JSON list of C-alpha atoms in Angstrom, two decimals:
[
{"chain": "A", "resi": 1, "resn": "UNK", "atom": "CA", "xyz": [-141.86, 44.29, -109.85]},
{"chain": "A", "resi": 2, "resn": "UNK", "atom": "CA", "xyz": [-142.73, 46.96, -107.62]},
{"chain": "A", "resi": 3, "resn": "UNK", "atom": "CA", "xyz": [-145.58, 45.52, -105.43]},
{"chain": "A", "resi": 4, "resn": "UNK", "atom": "CA", "xyz": [-144.48, 47.67, -101.84]},
{"chain": "A", "resi": 5, "resn": "UNK", "atom": "CA", "xyz": [-143.78, 51.36, -101.01]},
{"chain": "A", "resi": 6, "resn": "UNK", "atom": "CA", "xyz": [-140.92, 50.36, -100.15]},
{"chain": "A", "resi": 7, "resn": "UNK", "atom": "CA", "xyz": [-139.91, 48.95, -103.68]},
{"chain": "A", "resi": 8, "resn": "UNK", "atom": "CA", "xyz": [-140.36, 52.66, -104.90]},
{"chain": "A", "resi": 9, "resn": "UNK", "atom": "CA", "xyz": [-139.32, 54.73, -102.51]},
{"chain": "A", "resi": 10, "resn": "UNK", "atom": "CA", "xyz": [-136.01, 52.53, -103.01]},
{"chain": "A", "resi": 11, "resn": "UNK", "atom": "CA", "xyz": [-136.09, 52.90, -106.81]},
{"chain": "A", "resi": 12, "resn": "UNK", "atom": "CA", "xyz": [-136.94, 56.94, -106.88]},
{"chain": "A", "resi": 13, "resn": "UNK", "atom": "CA", "xyz": [-133.10, 57.02, -104.53]},
{"chain": "A", "resi": 14, "resn": "UNK", "atom": "CA", "xyz": [-131.23, 55.60, -106.95]},
{"chain": "A", "resi": 15, "resn": "UNK", "atom": "CA", "xyz": [-133.22, 57.44, -109.33]},
{"chain": "A", "resi": 16, "resn": "UNK", "atom": "CA", "xyz": [-132.95, 61.12, -107.91]},
{"chain": "A", "resi": 17, "resn": "UNK", "atom": "CA", "xyz": [-129.89, 60.42, -105.55]},
{"chain": "A", "resi": 18, "resn": "UNK", "atom": "CA", "xyz": [-129.28, 63.87, -104.39]},
{"chain": "A", "resi": 19, "resn": "UNK", "atom": "CA", "xyz": [-132.67, 65.67, -105.60]},
{"chain": "A", "resi": 20, "resn": "UNK", "atom": "CA", "xyz": [-134.48, 67.36, -102.76]},
{"chain": "A", "resi": 21, "resn": "UNK", "atom": "CA", "xyz": [-137.73, 64.50, -101.20]},
{"chain": "A", "resi": 22, "resn": "UNK", "atom": "CA", "xyz": [-138.96, 66.01, -98.30]},
{"chain": "A", "resi": 23, "resn": "UNK", "atom": "CA", "xyz": [-138.39, 69.61, -96.34]},
{"chain": "A", "resi": 24, "resn": "UNK", "atom": "CA", "xyz": [-140.26, 71.58, -93.57]},
{"chain": "A", "resi": 25, "resn": "UNK", "atom": "CA", "xyz": [-138.75, 75.50, -92.16]},
{"chain": "A", "resi": 26, "resn": "UNK", "atom": "CA", "xyz": [-135.97, 73.38, -90.32]},
{"chain": "A", "resi": 27, "resn": "UNK", "atom": "CA", "xyz": [-134.36, 70.88, -92.97]},
{"chain": "A", "resi": 28, "resn": "UNK", "atom": "CA", "xyz": [-134.78, 69.58, -95.80]},
{"chain": "A", "resi": 29, "resn": "UNK", "atom": "CA", "xyz": [-133.24, 65.55, -97.08]},
{"chain": "A", "resi": 30, "resn": "UNK", "atom": "CA", "xyz": [-132.62, 63.45, -100.15]},
{"chain": "A", "resi": 31, "resn": "UNK", "atom": "CA", "xyz": [-133.91, 60.37, -101.33]},
{"chain": "A", "resi": 32, "resn": "UNK", "atom": "CA", "xyz": [-130.38, 58.76, -100.58]},
{"chain": "A", "resi": 33, "resn": "UNK", "atom": "CA", "xyz": [-129.82, 60.25, -97.61]},
{"chain": "A", "resi": 34, "resn": "UNK", "atom": "CA", "xyz": [-134.33, 59.82, -96.69]},
{"chain": "A", "resi": 35, "resn": "UNK", "atom": "CA", "xyz": [-134.66, 56.54, -97.79]},
{"chain": "A", "resi": 36, "resn": "UNK", "atom": "CA", "xyz": [-130.47, 55.70, -95.14]},
{"chain": "A", "resi": 37, "resn": "UNK", "atom": "CA", "xyz": [-131.83, 57.85, -92.38]},
{"chain": "A", "resi": 38, "resn": "UNK", "atom": "CA", "xyz": [-135.54, 55.79, -92.19]},
{"chain": "A", "resi": 39, "resn": "UNK", "atom": "CA", "xyz": [-133.33, 52.09, -92.06]},
{"chain": "A", "resi": 40, "resn": "UNK", "atom": "CA", "xyz": [-131.31, 53.65, -89.04]},
{"chain": "A", "resi": 41, "resn": "UNK", "atom": "CA", "xyz": [-133.55, 54.17, -87.47]},
{"chain": "A", "resi": 42, "resn": "UNK", "atom": "CA", "xyz": [-135.34, 51.21, -88.55]},
{"chain": "A", "resi": 43, "resn": "UNK", "atom": "CA", "xyz": [-132.68, 49.24, -86.83]},
{"chain": "A", "resi": 44, "resn": "UNK", "atom": "CA", "xyz": [-134.08, 50.09, -82.97]},
{"chain": "A", "resi": 45, "resn": "UNK", "atom": "CA", "xyz": [-137.58, 50.53, -83.71]},
{"chain": "A", "resi": 46, "resn": "UNK", "atom": "CA", "xyz": [-137.22, 46.35, -84.15]},
{"chain": "A", "resi": 47, "resn": "UNK", "atom": "CA", "xyz": [-135.56, 46.22, -80.61]},
{"chain": "A", "resi": 48, "resn": "UNK", "atom": "CA", "xyz": [-139.29, 47.66, -79.47]},
{"chain": "A", "resi": 49, "resn": "UNK", "atom": "CA", "xyz": [-142.41, 47.00, -82.83]},
{"chain": "A", "resi": 50, "resn": "UNK", "atom": "CA", "xyz": [-143.07, 43.23, -83.04]},
{"chain": "A", "resi": 51, "resn": "UNK", "atom": "CA", "xyz": [-144.17, 43.08, -87.59]},
{"chain": "A", "resi": 52, "resn": "UNK", "atom": "CA", "xyz": [-146.62, 43.92, -88.47]},
{"chain": "A", "resi": 53, "resn": "UNK", "atom": "CA", "xyz": [-147.82, 46.23, -85.52]},
{"chain": "A", "resi": 54, "resn": "UNK", "atom": "CA", "xyz": [-148.16, 49.66, -84.90]},
{"chain": "A", "resi": 55, "resn": "UNK", "atom": "CA", "xyz": [-145.77, 52.24, -83.96]},
{"chain": "A", "resi": 56, "resn": "UNK", "atom": "CA", "xyz": [-147.91, 54.79, -83.14]},
{"chain": "A", "resi": 57, "resn": "UNK", "atom": "CA", "xyz": [-146.41, 59.01, -83.43]},
{"chain": "A", "resi": 58, "resn": "UNK", "atom": "CA", "xyz": [-146.68, 61.28, -81.67]},
{"chain": "A", "resi": 59, "resn": "UNK", "atom": "CA", "xyz": [-144.17, 64.07, -83.23]},
{"chain": "A", "resi": 60, "resn": "UNK", "atom": "CA", "xyz": [-144.79, 67.07, -84.46]},
{"chain": "A", "resi": 61, "resn": "UNK", "atom": "CA", "xyz": [-145.08, 67.12, -88.55]},
{"chain": "A", "resi": 62, "resn": "UNK", "atom": "CA", "xyz": [-142.07, 67.39, -89.67]},
{"chain": "A", "resi": 63, "resn": "UNK", "atom": "CA", "xyz": [-139.47, 65.94, -91.95]},
{"chain": "A", "resi": 64, "resn": "UNK", "atom": "CA", "xyz": [-137.92, 63.59, -88.68]},
{"chain": "A", "resi": 65, "resn": "UNK", "atom": "CA", "xyz": [-141.80, 61.89, -88.32]},
{"chain": "A", "resi": 66, "resn": "UNK", "atom": "CA", "xyz": [-141.50, 61.39, -92.37]},
{"chain": "A", "resi": 67, "resn": "UNK", "atom": "CA", "xyz": [-138.48, 59.49, -91.39]},
{"chain": "A", "resi": 68, "resn": "UNK", "atom": "CA", "xyz": [-139.71, 57.33, -89.04]},
{"chain": "A", "resi": 69, "resn": "UNK", "atom": "CA", "xyz": [-143.20, 56.90, -90.96]},
{"chain": "A", "resi": 70, "resn": "UNK", "atom": "CA", "xyz": [-140.65, 55.14, -93.06]},
{"chain": "A", "resi": 71, "resn": "UNK", "atom": "CA", "xyz": [-139.00, 53.48, -90.40]},
{"chain": "A", "resi": 72, "resn": "UNK", "atom": "CA", "xyz": [-141.30, 52.31, -89.72]},
{"chain": "A", "resi": 73, "resn": "UNK", "atom": "CA", "xyz": [-142.01, 50.31, -93.26]},
{"chain": "A", "resi": 74, "resn": "UNK", "atom": "CA", "xyz": [-138.57, 48.91, -92.81]},
{"chain": "A", "resi": 75, "resn": "UNK", "atom": "CA", "xyz": [-139.32, 46.93, -89.05]},
{"chain": "A", "resi": 76, "resn": "UNK", "atom": "CA", "xyz": [-141.90, 45.49, -91.39]},
{"chain": "A", "resi": 77, "resn": "UNK", "atom": "CA", "xyz": [-144.12, 47.92, -89.32]},
{"chain": "A", "resi": 78, "resn": "UNK", "atom": "CA", "xyz": [-147.30, 50.34, -89.67]},
{"chain": "A", "resi": 79, "resn": "UNK", "atom": "CA", "xyz": [-147.42, 53.55, -88.92]},
{"chain": "A", "resi": 80, "resn": "UNK", "atom": "CA", "xyz": [-149.39, 55.45, -87.56]},
{"chain": "A", "resi": 81, "resn": "UNK", "atom": "CA", "xyz": [-149.66, 59.30, -86.51]},
{"chain": "A", "resi": 82, "resn": "UNK", "atom": "CA", "xyz": [-151.32, 61.41, -83.29]},
{"chain": "A", "resi": 83, "resn": "UNK", "atom": "CA", "xyz": [-151.93, 64.28, -82.46]},
{"chain": "A", "resi": 84, "resn": "UNK", "atom": "CA", "xyz": [-151.41, 65.67, -79.02]},
{"chain": "A", "resi": 85, "resn": "UNK", "atom": "CA", "xyz": [-153.71, 67.91, -79.28]},
{"chain": "A", "resi": 86, "resn": "UNK", "atom": "CA", "xyz": [-156.96, 66.10, -79.47]},
{"chain": "A", "resi": 87, "resn": "UNK", "atom": "CA", "xyz": [-158.26, 64.99, -75.79]},
{"chain": "A", "resi": 88, "resn": "UNK", "atom": "CA", "xyz": [-156.73, 62.39, -73.65]},
{"chain": "A", "resi": 89, "resn": "UNK", "atom": "CA", "xyz": [-159.89, 60.21, -73.55]},
{"chain": "A", "resi": 90, "resn": "UNK", "atom": "CA", "xyz": [-159.66, 60.09, -77.49]},
{"chain": "A", "resi": 91, "resn": "UNK", "atom": "CA", "xyz": [-155.95, 59.76, -77.83]},
{"chain": "A", "resi": 92, "resn": "UNK", "atom": "CA", "xyz": [-155.86, 56.39, -74.45]},
{"chain": "A", "resi": 93, "resn": "UNK", "atom": "CA", "xyz": [-158.86, 55.35, -77.29]},
{"chain": "A", "resi": 94, "resn": "UNK", "atom": "CA", "xyz": [-156.37, 55.30, -80.23]},
{"chain": "A", "resi": 95, "resn": "UNK", "atom": "CA", "xyz": [-154.27, 53.37, -78.10]},
{"chain": "A", "resi": 96, "resn": "UNK", "atom": "CA", "xyz": [-155.95, 51.00, -77.02]},
{"chain": "A", "resi": 97, "resn": "UNK", "atom": "CA", "xyz": [-156.89, 50.45, -80.78]},
{"chain": "A", "resi": 98, "resn": "UNK", "atom": "CA", "xyz": [-154.05, 50.00, -82.02]},
{"chain": "A", "resi": 99, "resn": "UNK", "atom": "CA", "xyz": [-153.23, 48.24, -78.85]},
{"chain": "A", "resi": 100, "resn": "UNK", "atom": "CA", "xyz": [-150.28, 49.90, -78.18]},
{"chain": "A", "resi": 101, "resn": "UNK", "atom": "CA", "xyz": [-148.01, 48.08, -75.75]},
{"chain": "A", "resi": 102, "resn": "UNK", "atom": "CA", "xyz": [-145.62, 51.59, -77.28]},
{"chain": "A", "resi": 103, "resn": "UNK", "atom": "CA", "xyz": [-145.12, 55.03, -77.93]},
{"chain": "A", "resi": 104, "resn": "UNK", "atom": "CA", "xyz": [-142.78, 56.92, -80.10]},
{"chain": "A", "resi": 105, "resn": "UNK", "atom": "CA", "xyz": [-142.76, 60.32, -79.01]},
{"chain": "A", "resi": 106, "resn": "UNK", "atom": "CA", "xyz": [-141.44, 64.52, -79.15]},
{"chain": "A", "resi": 107, "resn": "UNK", "atom": "CA", "xyz": [-140.08, 65.51, -76.30]},
{"chain": "A", "resi": 108, "resn": "UNK", "atom": "CA", "xyz": [-141.90, 68.35, -76.05]},
{"chain": "A", "resi": 109, "resn": "UNK", "atom": "CA", "xyz": [-145.08, 66.87, -75.51]},
{"chain": "A", "resi": 110, "resn": "UNK", "atom": "CA", "xyz": [-143.49, 64.96, -72.64]},
{"chain": "A", "resi": 111, "resn": "UNK", "atom": "CA", "xyz": [-146.50, 66.57, -69.98]},
{"chain": "A", "resi": 112, "resn": "UNK", "atom": "CA", "xyz": [-149.45, 65.28, -72.08]},
{"chain": "A", "resi": 113, "resn": "UNK", "atom": "CA", "xyz": [-148.52, 61.84, -73.03]},
{"chain": "A", "resi": 114, "resn": "UNK", "atom": "CA", "xyz": [-147.41, 60.88, -69.08]},
{"chain": "A", "resi": 115, "resn": "UNK", "atom": "CA", "xyz": [-150.56, 62.25, -68.00]},
{"chain": "A", "resi": 116, "resn": "UNK", "atom": "CA", "xyz": [-152.46, 60.32, -69.56]},
{"chain": "A", "resi": 117, "resn": "UNK", "atom": "CA", "xyz": [-151.65, 57.47, -67.52]},
{"chain": "A", "resi": 118, "resn": "UNK", "atom": "CA", "xyz": [-151.29, 54.86, -70.53]},
{"chain": "A", "resi": 119, "resn": "UNK", "atom": "CA", "xyz": [-149.28, 51.42, -70.03]},
{"chain": "A", "resi": 120, "resn": "UNK", "atom": "CA", "xyz": [-147.27, 51.96, -72.87]},
{"chain": "A", "resi": 121, "resn": "UNK", "atom": "CA", "xyz": [-143.30, 52.89, -72.97]},
{"chain": "A", "resi": 122, "resn": "UNK", "atom": "CA", "xyz": [-142.77, 55.63, -74.75]},
{"chain": "A", "resi": 123, "resn": "UNK", "atom": "CA", "xyz": [-139.45, 56.16, -76.37]},
{"chain": "A", "resi": 124, "resn": "UNK", "atom": "CA", "xyz": [-138.76, 59.85, -76.59]},
{"chain": "A", "resi": 125, "resn": "UNK", "atom": "CA", "xyz": [-137.86, 60.38, -79.81]},
{"chain": "A", "resi": 126, "resn": "UNK", "atom": "CA", "xyz": [-134.06, 62.35, -78.63]},
{"chain": "A", "resi": 127, "resn": "UNK", "atom": "CA", "xyz": [-133.17, 59.17, -76.88]},
{"chain": "A", "resi": 128, "resn": "UNK", "atom": "CA", "xyz": [-133.71, 57.76, -80.05]},
{"chain": "A", "resi": 129, "resn": "UNK", "atom": "CA", "xyz": [-131.50, 60.16, -82.40]},
{"chain": "A", "resi": 130, "resn": "UNK", "atom": "CA", "xyz": [-129.48, 60.32, -80.37]},
{"chain": "A", "resi": 131, "resn": "UNK", "atom": "CA", "xyz": [-129.20, 55.82, -79.40]},
{"chain": "A", "resi": 132, "resn": "UNK", "atom": "CA", "xyz": [-129.52, 55.33, -83.48]},
{"chain": "A", "resi": 133, "resn": "UNK", "atom": "CA", "xyz": [-126.08, 57.98, -83.63]},
{"chain": "A", "resi": 134, "resn": "UNK", "atom": "CA", "xyz": [-124.15, 56.52, -81.06]},
{"chain": "A", "resi": 135, "resn": "UNK", "atom": "CA", "xyz": [-124.20, 52.86, -81.94]},
{"chain": "A", "resi": 136, "resn": "UNK", "atom": "CA", "xyz": [-123.72, 52.70, -86.02]},
{"chain": "A", "resi": 137, "resn": "UNK", "atom": "CA", "xyz": [-125.29, 49.97, -85.81]},
{"chain": "A", "resi": 138, "resn": "UNK", "atom": "CA", "xyz": [-125.43, 48.36, -90.16]},
{"chain": "A", "resi": 139, "resn": "UNK", "atom": "CA", "xyz": [-129.47, 48.17, -91.60]},
{"chain": "A", "resi": 140, "resn": "UNK", "atom": "CA", "xyz": [-130.18, 44.23, -91.59]},
{"chain": "A", "resi": 141, "resn": "UNK", "atom": "CA", "xyz": [-132.90, 43.97, -93.88]},
{"chain": "A", "resi": 142, "resn": "UNK", "atom": "CA", "xyz": [-134.34, 40.60, -93.01]},
{"chain": "A", "resi": 143, "resn": "UNK", "atom": "CA", "xyz": [-138.18, 42.29, -91.92]},
{"chain": "A", "resi": 144, "resn": "UNK", "atom": "CA", "xyz": [-137.89, 43.93, -95.27]},
{"chain": "A", "resi": 145, "resn": "UNK", "atom": "CA", "xyz": [-137.74, 40.87, -96.77]},
{"chain": "A", "resi": 146, "resn": "UNK", "atom": "CA", "xyz": [-140.98, 39.51, -95.36]},
{"chain": "A", "resi": 147, "resn": "UNK", "atom": "CA", "xyz": [-143.12, 42.20, -96.31]},
{"chain": "A", "resi": 148, "resn": "UNK", "atom": "CA", "xyz": [-145.89, 41.12, -98.76]},
{"chain": "A", "resi": 149, "resn": "UNK", "atom": "CA", "xyz": [-148.32, 42.95, -99.84]},
{"chain": "A", "resi": 150, "resn": "UNK", "atom": "CA", "xyz": [-151.51, 42.91, -98.77]},
{"chain": "A", "resi": 151, "resn": "UNK", "atom": "CA", "xyz": [-149.17, 44.30, -95.26]},
{"chain": "A", "resi": 152, "resn": "UNK", "atom": "CA", "xyz": [-150.04, 47.55, -93.84]},
{"chain": "A", "resi": 153, "resn": "UNK", "atom": "CA", "xyz": [-148.61, 50.97, -94.41]},
{"chain": "A", "resi": 154, "resn": "UNK", "atom": "CA", "xyz": [-150.15, 53.06, -91.57]},
{"chain": "A", "resi": 155, "resn": "UNK", "atom": "CA", "xyz": [-153.89, 52.88, -89.98]},
{"chain": "A", "resi": 156, "resn": "UNK", "atom": "CA", "xyz": [-155.91, 56.64, -90.05]},
{"chain": "A", "resi": 157, "resn": "UNK", "atom": "CA", "xyz": [-158.75, 57.22, -87.62]},
{"chain": "A", "resi": 158, "resn": "UNK", "atom": "CA", "xyz": [-161.84, 58.18, -89.39]},
{"chain": "A", "resi": 159, "resn": "UNK", "atom": "CA", "xyz": [-163.29, 62.71, -87.66]},
{"chain": "A", "resi": 160, "resn": "UNK", "atom": "CA", "xyz": [-165.48, 60.14, -85.34]},
{"chain": "A", "resi": 161, "resn": "UNK", "atom": "CA", "xyz": [-168.17, 63.02, -86.03]},
{"chain": "A", "resi": 162, "resn": "UNK", "atom": "CA", "xyz": [-171.16, 60.37, -85.60]},
{"chain": "A", "resi": 163, "resn": "UNK", "atom": "CA", "xyz": [-169.47, 58.17, -82.68]},
{"chain": "A", "resi": 164, "resn": "UNK", "atom": "CA", "xyz": [-166.24, 56.62, -82.06]},
{"chain": "A", "resi": 165, "resn": "UNK", "atom": "CA", "xyz": [-163.09, 57.38, -84.05]},
{"chain": "A", "resi": 166, "resn": "UNK", "atom": "CA", "xyz": [-162.24, 53.37, -86.08]},
{"chain": "A", "resi": 167, "resn": "UNK", "atom": "CA", "xyz": [-158.34, 53.26, -87.40]},
{"chain": "A", "resi": 168, "resn": "UNK", "atom": "CA", "xyz": [-158.11, 53.09, -91.28]},
{"chain": "A", "resi": 169, "resn": "UNK", "atom": "CA", "xyz": [-155.84, 49.96, -92.67]},
{"chain": "A", "resi": 170, "resn": "UNK", "atom": "CA", "xyz": [-153.83, 50.50, -95.75]},
{"chain": "A", "resi": 171, "resn": "UNK", "atom": "CA", "xyz": [-151.93, 48.21, -96.96]},
{"chain": "A", "resi": 172, "resn": "UNK", "atom": "CA", "xyz": [-148.64, 48.42, -99.66]},
{"chain": "A", "resi": 173, "resn": "UNK", "atom": "CA", "xyz": [-151.46, 47.28, -102.16]},
{"chain": "A", "resi": 174, "resn": "UNK", "atom": "CA", "xyz": [-153.43, 49.59, -101.38]},
{"chain": "A", "resi": 175, "resn": "UNK", "atom": "CA", "xyz": [-151.64, 52.85, -102.03]},
{"chain": "A", "resi": 176, "resn": "UNK", "atom": "CA", "xyz": [-149.14, 51.13, -104.47]},
{"chain": "A", "resi": 177, "resn": "UNK", "atom": "CA", "xyz": [-152.66, 50.07, -106.78]},
{"chain": "A", "resi": 178, "resn": "UNK", "atom": "CA", "xyz": [-154.08, 54.29, -106.29]},
{"chain": "A", "resi": 179, "resn": "UNK", "atom": "CA", "xyz": [-151.26, 55.94, -105.75]},
{"chain": "A", "resi": 180, "resn": "UNK", "atom": "CA", "xyz": [-149.81, 54.95, -109.35]},
{"chain": "A", "resi": 181, "resn": "UNK", "atom": "CA", "xyz": [-153.54, 55.84, -111.21]},
{"chain": "A", "resi": 182, "resn": "UNK", "atom": "CA", "xyz": [-153.07, 59.68, -109.19]},
{"chain": "A", "resi": 183, "resn": "UNK", "atom": "CA", "xyz": [-149.82, 60.90, -110.28]},
{"chain": "A", "resi": 184, "resn": "UNK", "atom": "CA", "xyz": [-150.81, 59.23, -113.73]},
{"chain": "A", "resi": 185, "resn": "UNK", "atom": "CA", "xyz": [-153.90, 61.47, -113.87]},
{"chain": "A", "resi": 186, "resn": "UNK", "atom": "CA", "xyz": [-152.26, 64.34, -112.56]},
{"chain": "A", "resi": 187, "resn": "UNK", "atom": "CA", "xyz": [-149.48, 64.57, -114.43]},
{"chain": "A", "resi": 188, "resn": "UNK", "atom": "CA", "xyz": [-147.10, 64.41, -111.62]},
{"chain": "A", "resi": 189, "resn": "UNK", "atom": "CA", "xyz": [-143.25, 64.67, -112.72]},
{"chain": "A", "resi": 190, "resn": "UNK", "atom": "CA", "xyz": [-140.24, 64.65, -110.80]},
{"chain": "A", "resi": 191, "resn": "UNK", "atom": "CA", "xyz": [-139.77, 67.75, -111.23]},
{"chain": "A", "resi": 192, "resn": "UNK", "atom": "CA", "xyz": [-142.70, 69.00, -109.32]},
{"chain": "A", "resi": 193, "resn": "UNK", "atom": "CA", "xyz": [-142.56, 70.51, -105.94]},
{"chain": "A", "resi": 194, "resn": "UNK", "atom": "CA", "xyz": [-145.37, 69.84, -103.25]},
{"chain": "A", "resi": 195, "resn": "UNK", "atom": "CA", "xyz": [-146.99, 72.03, -100.31]},
{"chain": "A", "resi": 196, "resn": "UNK", "atom": "CA", "xyz": [-148.31, 69.76, -98.35]},
{"chain": "A", "resi": 197, "resn": "UNK", "atom": "CA", "xyz": [-150.92, 71.46, -95.95]},
{"chain": "A", "resi": 198, "resn": "UNK", "atom": "CA", "xyz": [-153.44, 68.26, -94.27]},
{"chain": "A", "resi": 199, "resn": "UNK", "atom": "CA", "xyz": [-151.65, 67.80, -90.78]},
{"chain": "A", "resi": 200, "resn": "UNK", "atom": "CA", "xyz": [-150.54, 64.32, -91.46]},
{"chain": "A", "resi": 201, "resn": "UNK", "atom": "CA", "xyz": [-153.55, 62.31, -89.29]},
{"chain": "A", "resi": 202, "resn": "UNK", "atom": "CA", "xyz": [-155.26, 63.13, -92.42]},
{"chain": "A", "resi": 203, "resn": "UNK", "atom": "CA", "xyz": [-155.98, 61.18, -95.61]},
{"chain": "A", "resi": 204, "resn": "UNK", "atom": "CA", "xyz": [-155.16, 64.00, -97.89]},
{"chain": "A", "resi": 205, "resn": "UNK", "atom": "CA", "xyz": [-151.82, 64.27, -96.31]},
{"chain": "A", "resi": 206, "resn": "UNK", "atom": "CA", "xyz": [-151.70, 60.50, -97.96]},
{"chain": "A", "resi": 207, "resn": "UNK", "atom": "CA", "xyz": [-151.26, 62.32, -102.09]},
{"chain": "A", "resi": 208, "resn": "UNK", "atom": "CA", "xyz": [-148.55, 64.19, -101.03]},
{"chain": "A", "resi": 209, "resn": "UNK", "atom": "CA", "xyz": [-146.78, 62.20, -98.62]},
{"chain": "A", "resi": 210, "resn": "UNK", "atom": "CA", "xyz": [-146.10, 58.80, -102.02]},
{"chain": "A", "resi": 211, "resn": "UNK", "atom": "CA", "xyz": [-147.00, 60.79, -104.81]},
{"chain": "A", "resi": 212, "resn": "UNK", "atom": "CA", "xyz": [-143.09, 62.42, -104.29]},
{"chain": "A", "resi": 213, "resn": "UNK", "atom": "CA", "xyz": [-142.00, 58.58, -102.80]},
{"chain": "A", "resi": 214, "resn": "UNK", "atom": "CA", "xyz": [-143.78, 57.51, -106.02]},
{"chain": "A", "resi": 215, "resn": "UNK", "atom": "CA", "xyz": [-142.24, 60.06, -108.76]},
{"chain": "A", "resi": 216, "resn": "UNK", "atom": "CA", "xyz": [-139.38, 61.55, -107.39]},
{"chain": "A", "resi": 217, "resn": "UNK", "atom": "CA", "xyz": [-141.53, 65.10, -106.71]},
{"chain": "A", "resi": 218, "resn": "UNK", "atom": "CA", "xyz": [-140.40, 67.50, -103.54]},
{"chain": "A", "resi": 219, "resn": "UNK", "atom": "CA", "xyz": [-143.03, 67.66, -100.97]},
{"chain": "A", "resi": 220, "resn": "UNK", "atom": "CA", "xyz": [-142.40, 71.41, -98.32]},
{"chain": "A", "resi": 221, "resn": "UNK", "atom": "CA", "xyz": [-144.41, 71.32, -95.48]},
{"chain": "A", "resi": 222, "resn": "UNK", "atom": "CA", "xyz": [-146.59, 74.26, -95.09]},
{"chain": "A", "resi": 223, "resn": "UNK", "atom": "CA", "xyz": [-146.55, 75.37, -90.96]},
{"chain": "A", "resi": 224, "resn": "UNK", "atom": "CA", "xyz": [-150.49, 75.73, -89.73]},
{"chain": "A", "resi": 225, "resn": "UNK", "atom": "CA", "xyz": [-149.49, 78.57, -88.99]},
{"chain": "A", "resi": 226, "resn": "UNK", "atom": "CA", "xyz": [-148.93, 80.20, -92.28]},
{"chain": "A", "resi": 227, "resn": "UNK", "atom": "CA", "xyz": [-152.43, 80.15, -92.57]},
{"chain": "A", "resi": 228, "resn": "UNK", "atom": "CA", "xyz": [-153.14, 82.46, -90.19]},
{"chain": "A", "resi": 229, "resn": "UNK", "atom": "CA", "xyz": [-151.39, 84.61, -92.41]},
{"chain": "A", "resi": 230, "resn": "UNK", "atom": "CA", "xyz": [-151.73, 85.35, -96.08]},
{"chain": "A", "resi": 231, "resn": "UNK", "atom": "CA", "xyz": [-148.42, 87.05, -96.92]},
{"chain": "A", "resi": 232, "resn": "UNK", "atom": "CA", "xyz": [-146.31, 84.37, -94.74]},
{"chain": "A", "resi": 233, "resn": "UNK", "atom": "CA", "xyz": [-148.29, 81.71, -96.97]},
{"chain": "A", "resi": 234, "resn": "UNK", "atom": "CA", "xyz": [-148.08, 83.70, -100.75]},
{"chain": "A", "resi": 235, "resn": "UNK", "atom": "CA", "xyz": [-143.92, 84.05, -99.69]},
{"chain": "A", "resi": 236, "resn": "UNK", "atom": "CA", "xyz": [-143.13, 80.59, -98.67]},
{"chain": "A", "resi": 237, "resn": "UNK", "atom": "CA", "xyz": [-144.73, 78.62, -102.19]},
{"chain": "A", "resi": 238, "resn": "UNK", "atom": "CA", "xyz": [-143.09, 81.68, -103.79]},
{"chain": "A", "resi": 239, "resn": "UNK", "atom": "CA", "xyz": [-140.06, 80.86, -102.46]},
{"chain": "A", "resi": 240, "resn": "UNK", "atom": "CA", "xyz": [-140.02, 76.77, -102.56]},
{"chain": "A", "resi": 241, "resn": "UNK", "atom": "CA", "xyz": [-141.42, 77.35, -106.42]},
{"chain": "A", "resi": 242, "resn": "UNK", "atom": "CA", "xyz": [-144.67, 75.54, -105.25]}
]
């Protein structure tokens, strides 16, 4: 019986191993390698994050970030995408709300994050990937096997238009119940190519990511800049057969 997001991911990986899972303008990964990479990264996240704690990701929207999302889950944690363009005060508030002790950060945001004055340990993604590659540690499923359906998958923050942004915590059962229905109602098939436009900290993106995980459809990440250049956007959609 599939009762966690990872159960669905692994079933899809077995059924559609060599099929494209996620793609951006620089990288494309199939389901088999996506799971393998997420598991490999999770072995190192376990060194820095306790089970059922937040893994804040100050990264760009990319295939790598999606691998980090699911690496966090394999580590028995939950993820929260943090937009580095937010004002310092809001970033510090988010970090505090998540009770974060460690941040995973793209190197390009080094100056911004180090300038916050936070006491959090910073792990840069390039260092993390180098460590994963060099160590080649076998995956240990101990934490993954302890996950239950009420454990959290992610925390997204509200817009804060009426006050201080609040973190909304969503668990495995929430995602399973919603996406199972969503994929059926919209009749999403494994042959579909979905275009992801929504930022990863906006809940609309959840429909793209997890519908693919549940059905085997492919998700193509649309660069934000393309929405200022309709010709580029339309070419991209046609090229990717969206």
